[in-house]
PDB file of C-alpha atoms in Angstrom:
ATOM      1  CA  MET A   1     122.972 209.838 250.468  1.00  0.00           C
ATOM      2  CA  PRO A   2     122.320 206.955 248.062  1.00  0.00           C
ATOM      3  CA  ALA A   3     120.610 207.815 244.785  1.00  0.00           C
ATOM      4  CA  TRP A   4     118.389 205.829 242.426  1.00  0.00           C
ATOM      5  CA  ARG A   5     120.687 203.921 240.081  1.00  0.00           C
ATOM      6  CA  PRO A   6     120.684 205.106 236.440  1.00  0.00           C
ATOM      7  CA  THR A   7     120.461 201.474 235.268  1.00  0.00           C
ATOM      8  CA  LEU A   8     116.987 201.196 236.843  1.00  0.00           C
ATOM      9  CA  PRO A   9     113.782 202.404 235.131  1.00  0.00           C
ATOM     10  CA  GLN A  10     113.262 206.142 235.542  1.00  0.00           C
ATOM     11  CA  TYR A  11     109.464 206.037 235.178  1.00  0.00           C
ATOM     12  CA  VAL A  12     106.793 203.987 236.952  1.00  0.00           C
ATOM     13  CA  LEU A  13     104.222 201.828 235.163  1.00  0.00           C
ATOM     14  CA  ALA A  14     101.133 203.714 234.033  1.00  0.00           C
ATOM     15  CA  GLY A  15      98.202 203.037 236.319  1.00  0.00           C
ATOM     16  CA  SER A  16     100.357 201.703 239.166  1.00  0.00           C
ATOM     17  CA  TYR A  17     100.743 204.986 241.058  1.00  0.00           C
ATOM     18  CA  SER A  18      98.842 205.746 244.256  1.00  0.00           C
ATOM     19  CA  GLU A  19      99.496 208.313 246.946  1.00  0.00           C
ATOM     20  CA  THR A  20      98.270 208.399 250.553  1.00  0.00           C
ATOM     21  CA  PRO A  21      98.479 211.695 252.443  1.00  0.00           C
ATOM     22  CA  PRO A  22      99.576 211.688 256.086  1.00  0.00           C
ATOM     23  CA  ASN A  23      97.021 211.076 258.818  1.00  0.00           C
ATOM     24  CA  LEU A  24      97.492 214.077 261.093  1.00  0.00           C
ATOM     25  CA  MET A  25      94.617 213.591 263.512  1.00  0.00           C
ATOM     26  CA  VAL A  26      93.941 211.558 266.638  1.00  0.00           C
ATOM     27  CA  GLU A  27      90.490 210.263 267.501  1.00  0.00           C
ATOM     28  CA  ALA A  28      89.380 209.214 270.983  1.00  0.00           C
ATOM     29  CA  ALA A  29      86.058 207.584 271.814  1.00  0.00           C
ATOM     30  CA  MET A  30      84.299 209.305 274.685  1.00  0.00           C
ATOM     31  CA  SER A  31      82.072 207.535 277.220  1.00  0.00           C
ATOM     32  CA  ALA A  32      79.227 209.716 275.986  1.00  0.00           C
ATOM     33  CA  GLY A  33      78.835 211.970 272.996  1.00  0.00           C
ATOM     34  CA  PRO A  34      80.747 212.225 269.743  1.00  0.00           C
ATOM     35  CA  VAL A  35      84.297 211.095 269.154  1.00  0.00           C
ATOM     36  CA  ALA A  36      86.894 213.670 270.202  1.00  0.00           C
ATOM     37  CA  VAL A  37      89.231 214.660 267.364  1.00  0.00           C
ATOM     38  CA  ARG A  38      92.401 216.741 267.510  1.00  0.00           C
ATOM     39  CA  ARG A  39      95.349 217.417 265.284  1.00  0.00           C
ATOM     40  CA  ARG A  40      98.347 215.196 266.084  1.00  0.00           C
ATOM     41  CA  SER A  41     101.012 217.228 264.326  1.00  0.00           C
ATOM     42  CA  THR A  42     101.531 219.641 261.463  1.00  0.00           C
ATOM     43  CA  ALA A  43     103.577 217.279 259.293  1.00  0.00           C
ATOM     44  CA  GLY A  44     103.522 213.596 258.439  1.00  0.00           C
ATOM     45  CA  GLU A  45     104.845 211.200 255.842  1.00  0.00           C
ATOM     46  CA  TRP A  46     103.218 210.729 252.440  1.00  0.00           C
ATOM     47  CA  VAL A  47     103.123 207.134 251.193  1.00  0.00           C
ATOM     48  CA  ILE A  48     103.586 206.474 247.480  1.00  0.00           C
ATOM     49  CA  ARG A  49     102.952 203.059 245.970  1.00  0.00           C
ATOM     50  CA  CYS A  50     103.984 202.313 242.398  1.00  0.00           C
ATOM     51  CA  ALA A  51     105.444 199.598 240.204  1.00  0.00           C
ATOM     52  CA  ILE A  52     108.344 199.427 237.777  1.00  0.00           C
ATOM     53  CA  PRO A  53     109.178 196.852 235.082  1.00  0.00           C
ATOM     54  CA  LEU A  54     112.530 195.093 235.450  1.00  0.00           C
ATOM     55  CA  THR A  55     114.806 192.882 233.403  1.00  0.00           C
ATOM     56  CA  ALA A  56     116.789 190.178 235.219  1.00  0.00           C
ATOM     57  CA  PHE A  57     119.778 192.547 235.375  1.00  0.00           C
ATOM     58  CA  GLN A  58     117.641 195.399 236.733  1.00  0.00           C
ATOM     59  CA  LYS A  59     116.178 193.050 239.351  1.00  0.00           C
ATOM     60  CA  SER A  60     119.676 192.417 240.696  1.00  0.00           C
ATOM     61  CA  GLU A  61     120.391 196.172 240.544  1.00  0.00           C
ATOM     62  CA  LEU A  62     117.258 196.957 242.587  1.00  0.00           C
ATOM     63  CA  GLU A  63     118.177 194.312 245.154  1.00  0.00           C
ATOM     64  CA  ALA A  64     121.715 195.735 245.406  1.00  0.00           C
ATOM     65  CA  LEU A  65     120.341 199.270 245.772  1.00  0.00           C
ATOM     66  CA  PHE A  66     118.011 198.205 248.574  1.00  0.00           C
ATOM     67  CA  TYR A  67     120.261 195.831 250.523  1.00  0.00           C
ATOM     68  CA  GLU A  68     123.684 197.405 249.934  1.00  0.00           C
ATOM     69  CA  ASP A  69     123.195 201.121 249.222  1.00  0.00           C
ATOM     70  CA  LEU A  70     120.130 201.667 251.433  1.00  0.00           C
ATOM     71  CA  LYS A  71     121.183 199.137 254.103  1.00  0.00           C
ATOM     72  CA  ALA A  72     117.875 197.226 253.839  1.00  0.00           C
ATOM     73  CA  GLY A  73     115.827 200.415 253.842  1.00  0.00           C
ATOM     74  CA  SER A  74     117.460 202.114 256.833  1.00  0.00           C
ATOM     75  CA  LEU A  75     118.950 204.960 254.744  1.00  0.00           C
ATOM     76  CA  PRO A  76     117.084 207.572 252.681  1.00  0.00           C
ATOM     77  CA  LEU A  77     117.019 207.459 248.891  1.00  0.00           C
ATOM     78  CA  GLU A  78     117.265 210.356 246.443  1.00  0.00           C
ATOM     79  CA  TRP A  79     115.105 210.005 243.330  1.00  0.00           C
ATOM     80  CA  VAL A  80     112.603 212.062 241.371  1.00  0.00           C
ATOM     81  CA  HIS A  81     108.957 212.147 242.410  1.00  0.00           C
ATOM     82  CA  PRO A  82     107.069 209.792 240.037  1.00  0.00           C
ATOM     83  CA  VAL A  83     104.514 212.476 239.116  1.00  0.00           C
ATOM     84  CA  THR A  84     106.090 215.903 239.606  1.00  0.00           C
ATOM     85  CA  ARG A  85     109.616 214.774 238.581  1.00  0.00           C
ATOM     86  CA  ALA A  86     111.003 217.020 241.351  1.00  0.00           C
ATOM     87  CA  ALA A  87     114.054 215.780 243.260  1.00  0.00           C
ATOM     88  CA  THR A  88     112.716 214.054 246.383  1.00  0.00           C
ATOM     89  CA  THR A  89     114.114 212.169 249.367  1.00  0.00           C
ATOM     90  CA  PHE A  90     112.304 208.898 250.138  1.00  0.00           C
ATOM     91  CA  MET A  91     112.503 206.060 252.617  1.00  0.00           C
ATOM     92  CA  MET A  92     111.984 202.816 250.703  1.00  0.00           C
ATOM     93  CA  ARG A  93     110.306 199.731 252.156  1.00  0.00           C
ATOM     94  CA  THR A  94     111.234 196.211 250.994  1.00  0.00           C
ATOM     95  CA  PRO A  95     110.278 195.938 247.302  1.00  0.00           C
ATOM     96  CA  GLN A  96     107.918 193.113 246.341  1.00  0.00           C
ATOM     97  CA  ILE A  97     109.169 191.504 243.120  1.00  0.00           C
ATOM     98  CA  SER A  98     107.065 189.156 241.007  1.00  0.00           C
ATOM     99  CA  ALA A  99     108.012 187.336 237.805  1.00  0.00           C
ATOM    100  CA  GLU A 100     106.188 187.938 234.565  1.00  0.00           C
ATOM    101  CA  THR A 101     105.444 185.053 232.205  1.00  0.00           C
ATOM    102  CA  GLY A 102     108.598 183.367 231.023  1.00  0.00           C
ATOM    103  CA  GLY A 103     110.634 184.483 234.041  1.00  0.00           C
ATOM    104  CA  ALA A 104     112.827 186.897 232.027  1.00  0.00           C
ATOM    105  CA  SER A 105     111.002 190.039 233.122  1.00  0.00           C
ATOM    106  CA  PHE A 106     109.749 191.174 236.504  1.00  0.00           C
ATOM    107  CA  ILE A 107     107.486 193.742 238.141  1.00  0.00           C
ATOM    108  CA  ALA A 108     108.649 195.417 241.352  1.00  0.00           C
ATOM    109  CA  SER A 109     106.020 196.969 243.597  1.00  0.00           C
ATOM    110  CA  LEU A 110     107.534 199.833 245.568  1.00  0.00           C
ATOM    111  CA  GLU A 111     106.442 201.634 248.711  1.00  0.00           C
ATOM    112  CA  LEU A 112     108.180 204.985 249.023  1.00  0.00           C
ATOM    113  CA  ARG A 113     107.665 207.300 251.988  1.00  0.00           C
ATOM    114  CA  ILE A 114     108.268 211.036 251.859  1.00  0.00           C
ATOM    115  CA  GLN A 115     109.141 212.133 255.365  1.00  0.00           C
ATOM    116  CA  PRO A 116     108.628 215.663 256.684  1.00  0.00           C
TER     117      PRO A 116
END
């Protein structure tokens, strides 16, 4: 399984981290009365959004990790959880990369999914 490259930043930018727990319920509108709610499953994927700073070299490393190692996001990624620092397996969505002033540094916004 591909792992996070050691040449990439090992910590996310302060203030960029957000976490969305899985939605495990299904709602159905009834013809009369309150909405019916039931549990869909006992496990779901957590979504983590965060950002990392990159140099031009690290930008190319992140692109190589995503497109070559992870086959455009179709393979799981091993990295540490941004908060707990525990080894975690993620699915990574296409990173959004924006240039900082001057074009020599970049910010990559990541969406990482922890699957059950």
